[in-house]
Amino acid sequence: MWPVGFLPLLLLVAIWVTQSQSSPPPLTHQIHLLRPLSGSAGEAVYGLSCLSWRLGVETHNVIGWSTIPGKCEGYVGHYMLGHQYRADSKVDVWIFDTDETSLSNLPYYARHGFGVEKYNSTLFNAWVEEGKAPALPETLRLYKKLQSLGIKPVFITGRTEDQRNVTKSNLLRAGYHSWEKLVLKASSYPTAVAYKSSQREQIEKSGYRIIGNIGDQWSDLLGSHAGNRTFKLPDPMYYIS
């Protein structure tokens, strides 16, 4: 038989233990002591409201704020210290075509005509080897803006693997720096659509998420694994299928 007054005390202890197990730990001064958790684990502890708030911030639906909601400090701390933040920071890439997208070959066409004459691979490859193609200013501006947002650039070009060194040096000379990948054609494909679709597929299989894709040819943008958004630049000089 329980002593008088013991049962109420036992009940209070049980309630306290239950609450302490289900409630998040105190938030004050604990950010540096947080155990690294993934975003999903933090969601389970702190609830969907904080995940919704973070989504609103990332999509610019929540603007003009200066501090995070107090109740979300623990969730944000767990996210920032956990694996999910690192994973989210690594995966976003933007695909850039090279010729007539990132680099402009207008100096070449000014000398040899704007698409009236049939394409001369010998003359064009000689121009490529000079490594002097300037950046298309608008693309370079986009490139730098995306980098400032933490999005990693990936170049997929129809240039062949033997032109890697000159293409790399030309991109650097034109102002493009710190890209994630530079993909050149190492084997033959039936079409440019097939080639670029295949390379984008490989990029996604490597764990990246293609959030944007820009090029001057429809073959840069059509096919599979094109990305969340595609952007066609003007180019009335030639057509690549």
PDB file of C-alpha atoms in Angstrom:
ATOM      1  CA  MET A   1       0.000   0.000   0.000  1.00  0.00           C
ATOM      2  CA  TRP A   2       1.361   3.405  -1.028  1.00  0.00           C
ATOM      3  CA  PRO A   3       1.994   6.008   1.691  1.00  0.00           C
ATOM      4  CA  VAL A   4      -0.487   8.884   1.924  1.00  0.00           C
ATOM      5  CA  GLY A   5       0.446  11.620  -0.555  1.00  0.00           C
ATOM      6  CA  PHE A   6       2.853   9.418  -2.491  1.00  0.00           C
ATOM      7  CA  LEU A   7       0.538   8.767  -5.456  1.00  0.00           C
ATOM      8  CA  PRO A   8       0.018  12.478  -6.256  1.00  0.00           C
ATOM      9  CA  LEU A   9       3.784  12.971  -6.030  1.00  0.00           C
ATOM     10  CA  LEU A  10       4.383   9.985  -8.341  1.00  0.00           C
ATOM     11  CA  LEU A  11       1.854  11.391 -10.794  1.00  0.00           C
ATOM     12  CA  LEU A  12       3.598  14.762 -10.834  1.00  0.00           C
ATOM     13  CA  VAL A  13       6.963  13.095 -11.458  1.00  0.00           C
ATOM     14  CA  ALA A  14       5.505  11.081 -14.360  1.00  0.00           C
ATOM     15  CA  ILE A  15       4.029  14.229 -15.917  1.00  0.00           C
ATOM     16  CA  TRP A  16       7.315  16.079 -15.538  1.00  0.00           C
ATOM     17  CA  VAL A  17       9.298  13.223 -17.168  1.00  0.00           C
ATOM     18  CA  THR A  18       6.827  13.015 -20.054  1.00  0.00           C
ATOM     19  CA  GLN A  19       6.959  16.739 -20.682  1.00  0.00           C
ATOM     20  CA  SER A  20      10.748  16.848 -20.455  1.00  0.00           C
ATOM     21  CA  GLN A  21      11.014  14.068 -23.033  1.00  0.00           C
ATOM     22  CA  SER A  22       8.564  15.581 -25.513  1.00  0.00           C
ATOM     23  CA  SER A  23       9.509  19.248 -25.222  1.00  0.00           C
ATOM     24  CA  PRO A  24      12.546  20.822 -26.924  1.00  0.00           C
ATOM     25  CA  PRO A  25      15.446  21.747 -24.662  1.00  0.00           C
ATOM     26  CA  PRO A  26      15.791  25.347 -23.500  1.00  0.00           C
ATOM     27  CA  LEU A  27      16.959  27.554 -26.353  1.00  0.00           C
ATOM     28  CA  THR A  28      19.035  30.069 -24.398  1.00  0.00           C
ATOM     29  CA  HIS A  29      22.765  29.910 -25.172  1.00  0.00           C
ATOM     30  CA  GLN A  30      22.562  26.419 -26.648  1.00  0.00           C
ATOM     31  CA  ILE A  31      23.422  26.998 -30.305  1.00  0.00           C
ATOM     32  CA  HIS A  32      27.068  26.012 -29.875  1.00  0.00           C
ATOM     33  CA  LEU A  33      26.066  22.963 -27.865  1.00  0.00           C
ATOM     34  CA  LEU A  34      23.497  21.626 -30.292  1.00  0.00           C
ATOM     35  CA  ARG A  35      24.001  18.089 -31.420  1.00  0.00           C
ATOM     36  CA  PRO A  36      24.197  18.105 -35.236  1.00  0.00           C
ATOM     37  CA  LEU A  37      20.888  16.923 -36.661  1.00  0.00           C
ATOM     38  CA  SER A  38      19.562  16.858 -40.195  1.00  0.00           C
ATOM     39  CA  GLY A  39      16.828  19.244 -41.228  1.00  0.00           C
ATOM     40  CA  SER A  40      14.266  16.443 -41.011  1.00  0.00           C
ATOM     41  CA  ALA A  41      15.299  15.565 -37.461  1.00  0.00           C
ATOM     42  CA  GLY A  42      15.051  19.193 -36.441  1.00  0.00           C
ATOM     43  CA  GLU A  43      11.610  19.308 -38.005  1.00  0.00           C
ATOM     44  CA  ALA A  44      10.503  16.366 -35.881  1.00  0.00           C
ATOM     45  CA  VAL A  45      11.628  18.138 -32.722  1.00  0.00           C
ATOM     46  CA  TYR A  46      10.529  21.681 -33.389  1.00  0.00           C
ATOM     47  CA  GLY A  47       7.523  21.210 -35.657  1.00  0.00           C
ATOM     48  CA  LEU A  48       6.517  22.093 -39.190  1.00  0.00           C
ATOM     49  CA  SER A  49       6.080  25.808 -38.531  1.00  0.00           C
ATOM     50  CA  CYS A  50       9.836  26.446 -38.471  1.00  0.00           C
ATOM     51  CA  LEU A  51      10.370  24.426 -41.643  1.00  0.00           C
ATOM     52  CA  SER A  52       7.639  26.492 -43.296  1.00  0.00           C
ATOM     53  CA  TRP A  53       9.305  29.688 -42.121  1.00  0.00           C
ATOM     54  CA  ARG A  54      12.668  28.604 -43.586  1.00  0.00           C
ATOM     55  CA  LEU A  55      11.007  27.659 -46.872  1.00  0.00           C
ATOM     56  CA  GLY A  56       9.344  31.074 -46.991  1.00  0.00           C
ATOM     57  CA  VAL A  57      12.686  32.798 -46.451  1.00  0.00           C
ATOM     58  CA  GLU A  58      14.506  30.717 -49.080  1.00  0.00           C
ATOM     59  CA  THR A  59      11.789  31.400 -51.677  1.00  0.00           C
ATOM     60  CA  HIS A  60      11.688  35.132 -50.798  1.00  0.00           C
ATOM     61  CA  ASN A  61       8.082  34.908 -49.636  1.00  0.00           C
ATOM     62  CA  VAL A  62       9.154  36.160 -46.208  1.00  0.00           C
ATOM     63  CA  ILE A  63      10.939  39.502 -46.625  1.00  0.00           C
ATOM     64  CA  GLY A  64      12.030  42.431 -44.519  1.00  0.00           C
ATOM     65  CA  TRP A  65      12.898  40.345 -41.468  1.00  0.00           C
ATOM     66  CA  SER A  66      15.872  40.983 -39.191  1.00  0.00           C
ATOM     67  CA  THR A  67      15.790  38.057 -36.731  1.00  0.00           C
ATOM     68  CA  ILE A  68      14.444  34.534 -36.870  1.00  0.00           C
ATOM     69  CA  PRO A  69      11.378  33.609 -34.759  1.00  0.00           C
ATOM     70  CA  GLY A  70      12.518  32.825 -31.222  1.00  0.00           C
ATOM     71  CA  LYS A  71      10.903  29.402 -31.182  1.00  0.00           C
ATOM     72  CA  CYS A  72      12.866  28.440 -34.310  1.00  0.00           C
ATOM     73  CA  GLU A  73      16.343  29.091 -32.916  1.00  0.00           C
ATOM     74  CA  GLY A  74      16.829  25.448 -32.042  1.00  0.00           C
ATOM     75  CA  TYR A  75      15.562  24.256 -35.417  1.00  0.00           C
ATOM     76  CA  VAL A  76      17.785  26.665 -37.341  1.00  0.00           C
ATOM     77  CA  GLY A  77      20.747  25.767 -35.146  1.00  0.00           C
ATOM     78  CA  HIS A  78      20.288  22.064 -35.755  1.00  0.00           C
ATOM     79  CA  TYR A  79      19.909  22.669 -39.495  1.00  0.00           C
ATOM     80  CA  MET A  80      23.029  24.836 -39.761  1.00  0.00           C
ATOM     81  CA  LEU A  81      25.166  22.439 -37.712  1.00  0.00           C
ATOM     82  CA  GLY A  82      23.785  19.300 -39.306  1.00  0.00           C
ATOM     83  CA  HIS A  83      24.462  17.388 -42.482  1.00  0.00           C
ATOM     84  CA  GLN A  84      21.416  18.679 -44.359  1.00  0.00           C
ATOM     85  CA  TYR A  85      22.718  22.253 -44.567  1.00  0.00           C
ATOM     86  CA  ARG A  86      25.985  21.039 -46.078  1.00  0.00           C
ATOM     87  CA  ALA A  87      24.135  18.784 -48.491  1.00  0.00           C
ATOM     88  CA  ASP A  88      21.755  21.560 -49.547  1.00  0.00           C
ATOM     89  CA  SER A  89      24.684  23.916 -50.098  1.00  0.00           C
ATOM     90  CA  LYS A  90      26.483  21.498 -52.387  1.00  0.00           C
ATOM     91  CA  VAL A  91      23.819  20.324 -54.784  1.00  0.00           C
ATOM     92  CA  ASP A  92      22.460  23.384 -56.610  1.00  0.00           C
ATOM     93  CA  VAL A  93      24.076  23.896 -60.004  1.00  0.00           C
ATOM     94  CA  TRP A  94      23.360  26.014 -63.063  1.00  0.00           C
ATOM     95  CA  ILE A  95      24.246  24.749 -66.530  1.00  0.00           C
ATOM     96  CA  PHE A  96      26.013  27.130 -68.925  1.00  0.00           C
ATOM     97  CA  ASP A  97      26.653  26.549 -72.603  1.00  0.00           C
ATOM     98  CA  THR A  98      29.956  28.016 -73.818  1.00  0.00           C
ATOM     99  CA  ASP A  99      29.964  29.409 -77.362  1.00  0.00           C
ATOM    100  CA  GLU A 100      27.512  32.279 -77.917  1.00  0.00           C
ATOM    101  CA  THR A 101      26.367  31.905 -74.312  1.00  0.00           C
ATOM    102  CA  SER A 102      29.320  32.327 -71.956  1.00  0.00           C
ATOM    103  CA  LEU A 103      31.894  33.247 -74.600  1.00  0.00           C
ATOM    104  CA  SER A 104      31.124  35.409 -77.629  1.00  0.00           C
ATOM    105  CA  ASN A 105      32.659  34.545 -80.987  1.00  0.00           C
ATOM    106  CA  LEU A 106      31.617  37.820 -82.585  1.00  0.00           C
ATOM    107  CA  PRO A 107      35.230  38.767 -83.434  1.00  0.00           C
ATOM    108  CA  TYR A 108      35.423  35.562 -85.507  1.00  0.00           C
ATOM    109  CA  TYR A 109      32.095  36.132 -87.268  1.00  0.00           C
ATOM    110  CA  ALA A 110      32.946  39.770 -87.922  1.00  0.00           C
ATOM    111  CA  ARG A 111      35.924  38.510 -89.932  1.00  0.00           C
ATOM    112  CA  HIS A 112      34.274  35.545 -91.643  1.00  0.00           C
ATOM    113  CA  GLY A 113      30.619  36.525 -91.995  1.00  0.00           C
ATOM    114  CA  PHE A 114      27.500  36.102 -89.876  1.00  0.00           C
ATOM    115  CA  GLY A 115      26.283  32.723 -91.013  1.00  0.00           C
ATOM    116  CA  VAL A 116      26.042  33.350 -94.766  1.00  0.00           C
ATOM    117  CA  GLU A 117      28.934  31.035 -95.582  1.00  0.00           C
ATOM    118  CA  LYS A 118      28.885  27.357 -94.642  1.00  0.00           C
ATOM    119  CA  TYR A 119      30.498  26.560 -91.294  1.00  0.00           C
ATOM    120  CA  ASN A 120      34.246  26.074 -91.672  1.00  0.00           C
ATOM    121  CA  SER A 121      35.513  23.895 -88.830  1.00  0.00           C
ATOM    122  CA  THR A 122      39.178  24.525 -89.657  1.00  0.00           C
ATOM    123  CA  LEU A 123      38.846  28.299 -89.427  1.00  0.00           C
ATOM    124  CA  PHE A 124      36.648  28.174 -86.336  1.00  0.00           C
ATOM    125  CA  ASN A 125      38.925  25.757 -84.473  1.00  0.00           C
ATOM    126  CA  ALA A 126      41.870  28.014 -85.278  1.00  0.00           C
ATOM    127  CA  TRP A 127      39.950  30.867 -83.672  1.00  0.00           C
ATOM    128  CA  VAL A 128      39.182  28.727 -80.617  1.00  0.00           C
ATOM    129  CA  GLU A 129      42.872  27.933 -80.210  1.00  0.00           C
ATOM    130  CA  GLU A 130      43.611  31.639 -79.927  1.00  0.00           C
ATOM    131  CA  GLY A 131      41.688  31.642 -76.642  1.00  0.00           C
ATOM    132  CA  LYS A 132      40.592  35.254 -77.081  1.00  0.00           C
ATOM    133  CA  ALA A 133      36.813  35.002 -77.124  1.00  0.00           C
ATOM    134  CA  PRO A 134      35.378  37.683 -74.820  1.00  0.00           C
ATOM    135  CA  ALA A 135      32.640  37.039 -72.294  1.00  0.00           C
ATOM    136  CA  LEU A 136      29.061  37.830 -73.150  1.00  0.00           C
ATOM    137  CA  PRO A 137      28.660  40.558 -70.491  1.00  0.00           C
ATOM    138  CA  GLU A 138      25.108  39.681 -69.522  1.00  0.00           C
ATOM    139  CA  THR A 139      25.988  36.018 -68.997  1.00  0.00           C
ATOM    140  CA  LEU A 140      29.050  36.902 -66.929  1.00  0.00           C
ATOM    141  CA  ARG A 141      26.867  39.120 -64.758  1.00  0.00           C
ATOM    142  CA  LEU A 142      24.431  36.246 -64.243  1.00  0.00           C
ATOM    143  CA  TYR A 143      27.318  33.878 -63.522  1.00  0.00           C
ATOM    144  CA  LYS A 144      28.690  36.069 -60.754  1.00  0.00           C
ATOM    145  CA  LYS A 145      25.253  36.683 -59.267  1.00  0.00           C
ATOM    146  CA  LEU A 146      24.538  32.960 -59.074  1.00  0.00           C
ATOM    147  CA  GLN A 147      27.893  32.367 -57.420  1.00  0.00           C
ATOM    148  CA  SER A 148      27.090  35.007 -54.807  1.00  0.00           C
ATOM    149  CA  LEU A 149      23.926  33.029 -54.014  1.00  0.00           C
ATOM    150  CA  GLY A 150      25.889  29.822 -53.523  1.00  0.00           C
ATOM    151  CA  ILE A 151      24.849  28.230 -56.829  1.00  0.00           C
ATOM    152  CA  LYS A 152      27.643  26.360 -58.574  1.00  0.00           C
ATOM    153  CA  PRO A 153      28.212  26.866 -62.325  1.00  0.00           C
ATOM    154  CA  VAL A 154      28.685  23.894 -64.640  1.00  0.00           C
ATOM    155  CA  PHE A 155      29.788  24.334 -68.250  1.00  0.00           C
ATOM    156  CA  ILE A 156      28.631  21.791 -70.823  1.00  0.00           C
ATOM    157  CA  THR A 157      30.101  22.639 -74.191  1.00  0.00           C
ATOM    158  CA  GLY A 158      30.067  21.076 -77.612  1.00  0.00           C
ATOM    159  CA  ARG A 159      33.785  21.720 -77.838  1.00  0.00           C
ATOM    160  CA  THR A 160      35.873  18.563 -77.879  1.00  0.00           C
ATOM    161  CA  GLU A 161      38.093  17.223 -75.105  1.00  0.00           C
ATOM    162  CA  ASP A 162      41.291  18.177 -76.954  1.00  0.00           C
ATOM    163  CA  GLN A 163      40.244  21.830 -76.541  1.00  0.00           C
ATOM    164  CA  ARG A 164      39.984  21.616 -72.744  1.00  0.00           C
ATOM    165  CA  ASN A 165      43.108  23.597 -71.875  1.00  0.00           C
ATOM    166  CA  VAL A 166      42.435  26.473 -74.252  1.00  0.00           C
ATOM    167  CA  THR A 167      38.763  26.587 -73.250  1.00  0.00           C
ATOM    168  CA  LYS A 168      39.675  26.679 -69.569  1.00  0.00           C
ATOM    169  CA  SER A 169      42.213  29.450 -70.052  1.00  0.00           C
ATOM    170  CA  ASN A 170      39.798  31.412 -72.257  1.00  0.00           C
ATOM    171  CA  LEU A 171      37.033  31.205 -69.630  1.00  0.00           C
ATOM    172  CA  LEU A 172      39.419  32.371 -66.924  1.00  0.00           C
ATOM    173  CA  ARG A 173      40.705  35.185 -69.113  1.00  0.00           C
ATOM    174  CA  ALA A 174      37.132  36.287 -69.821  1.00  0.00           C
ATOM    175  CA  GLY A 175      36.314  36.505 -66.103  1.00  0.00           C
ATOM    176  CA  TYR A 176      34.731  33.147 -65.290  1.00  0.00           C
ATOM    177  CA  HIS A 177      36.180  31.595 -62.159  1.00  0.00           C
ATOM    178  CA  SER A 178      35.512  28.802 -59.670  1.00  0.00           C
ATOM    179  CA  TRP A 179      33.169  26.617 -61.663  1.00  0.00           C
ATOM    180  CA  GLU A 180      32.125  23.190 -60.441  1.00  0.00           C
ATOM    181  CA  LYS A 181      32.620  21.275 -63.691  1.00  0.00           C
ATOM    182  CA  LEU A 182      33.774  21.874 -67.263  1.00  0.00           C
ATOM    183  CA  VAL A 183      32.312  19.167 -69.503  1.00  0.00           C
ATOM    184  CA  LEU A 184      33.639  18.763 -73.052  1.00  0.00           C
ATOM    185  CA  LYS A 185      32.672  16.182 -75.662  1.00  0.00           C
ATOM    186  CA  ALA A 186      34.821  13.084 -75.330  1.00  0.00           C
ATOM    187  CA  SER A 187      32.946  10.822 -77.749  1.00  0.00           C
ATOM    188  CA  SER A 188      30.459  11.062 -80.596  1.00  0.00           C
ATOM    189  CA  TYR A 189      26.696  11.402 -80.163  1.00  0.00           C
ATOM    190  CA  PRO A 190      23.938  11.323 -82.788  1.00  0.00           C
ATOM    191  CA  THR A 191      22.788  14.848 -81.871  1.00  0.00           C
ATOM    192  CA  ALA A 192      23.688  17.701 -79.554  1.00  0.00           C
ATOM    193  CA  VAL A 193      20.420  17.058 -77.704  1.00  0.00           C
ATOM    194  CA  ALA A 194      21.518  13.499 -76.965  1.00  0.00           C
ATOM    195  CA  TYR A 195      24.974  14.647 -75.853  1.00  0.00           C
ATOM    196  CA  LYS A 196      23.808  17.375 -73.514  1.00  0.00           C
ATOM    197  CA  SER A 197      20.957  15.282 -72.100  1.00  0.00           C
ATOM    198  CA  SER A 198      23.428  12.507 -71.315  1.00  0.00           C
ATOM    199  CA  GLN A 199      25.850  14.857 -69.578  1.00  0.00           C
ATOM    200  CA  ARG A 200      23.088  16.481 -67.528  1.00  0.00           C
ATOM    201  CA  GLU A 201      21.897  13.035 -66.483  1.00  0.00           C
ATOM    202  CA  GLN A 202      25.398  12.186 -65.259  1.00  0.00           C
ATOM    203  CA  ILE A 203      25.519  15.404 -63.281  1.00  0.00           C
ATOM    204  CA  GLU A 204      22.230  14.596 -61.547  1.00  0.00           C
ATOM    205  CA  LYS A 205      23.361  11.037 -60.843  1.00  0.00           C
ATOM    206  CA  SER A 206      26.392  12.558 -59.105  1.00  0.00           C
ATOM    207  CA  GLY A 207      24.006  14.116 -56.597  1.00  0.00           C
ATOM    208  CA  TYR A 208      23.516  17.593 -58.046  1.00  0.00           C
ATOM    209  CA  ARG A 209      20.221  19.362 -58.645  1.00  0.00           C
ATOM    210  CA  ILE A 210      20.026  21.411 -61.857  1.00  0.00           C
ATOM    211  CA  ILE A 211      18.021  24.509 -61.020  1.00  0.00           C
ATOM    212  CA  GLY A 212      18.800  26.470 -64.184  1.00  0.00           C
ATOM    213  CA  ASN A 213      20.071  25.994 -67.732  1.00  0.00           C
ATOM    214  CA  ILE A 214      21.012  28.657 -70.288  1.00  0.00           C
ATOM    215  CA  GLY A 215      22.135  28.340 -73.892  1.00  0.00           C
ATOM    216  CA  ASP A 216      21.874  29.879 -77.357  1.00  0.00           C
ATOM    217  CA  GLN A 217      20.664  26.687 -79.088  1.00  0.00           C
ATOM    218  CA  TRP A 218      17.447  24.782 -78.479  1.00  0.00           C
ATOM    219  CA  SER A 219      19.608  21.680 -78.345  1.00  0.00           C
ATOM    220  CA  ASP A 220      21.127  23.126 -75.159  1.00  0.00           C
ATOM    221  CA  LEU A 221      17.729  23.115 -73.489  1.00  0.00           C
ATOM    222  CA  LEU A 222      15.688  20.279 -74.992  1.00  0.00           C
ATOM    223  CA  GLY A 223      15.845  16.604 -74.085  1.00  0.00           C
ATOM    224  CA  SER A 224      15.972  15.084 -70.624  1.00  0.00           C
ATOM    225  CA  HIS A 225      17.292  16.458 -67.324  1.00  0.00           C
ATOM    226  CA  ALA A 226      17.058  20.028 -68.622  1.00  0.00           C
ATOM    227  CA  GLY A 227      16.720  21.631 -65.180  1.00  0.00           C
ATOM    228  CA  ASN A 228      14.008  23.449 -63.269  1.00  0.00           C
ATOM    229  CA  ARG A 229      14.165  26.503 -65.542  1.00  0.00           C
ATOM    230  CA  THR A 230      15.608  26.963 -69.027  1.00  0.00           C
ATOM    231  CA  PHE A 231      16.594  30.183 -70.774  1.00  0.00           C
ATOM    232  CA  LYS A 232      17.175  30.594 -74.513  1.00  0.00           C
ATOM    233  CA  LEU A 233      19.599  33.281 -75.672  1.00  0.00           C
ATOM    234  CA  PRO A 234      19.233  34.696 -79.202  1.00  0.00           C
ATOM    235  CA  ASP A 235      21.441  33.313 -81.968  1.00  0.00           C
ATOM    236  CA  PRO A 236      20.245  33.727 -85.569  1.00  0.00           C
ATOM    237  CA  MET A 237      23.642  32.780 -87.022  1.00  0.00           C
ATOM    238  CA  TYR A 238      23.495  28.983 -86.892  1.00  0.00           C
ATOM    239  CA  TYR A 239      21.408  26.032 -85.759  1.00  0.00           C
ATOM    240  CA  ILE A 240      22.663  22.891 -83.987  1.00  0.00           C
ATOM    241  CA  SER A 241      20.295  19.931 -83.713  1.00  0.00           C
TER     242      SER A 241
END
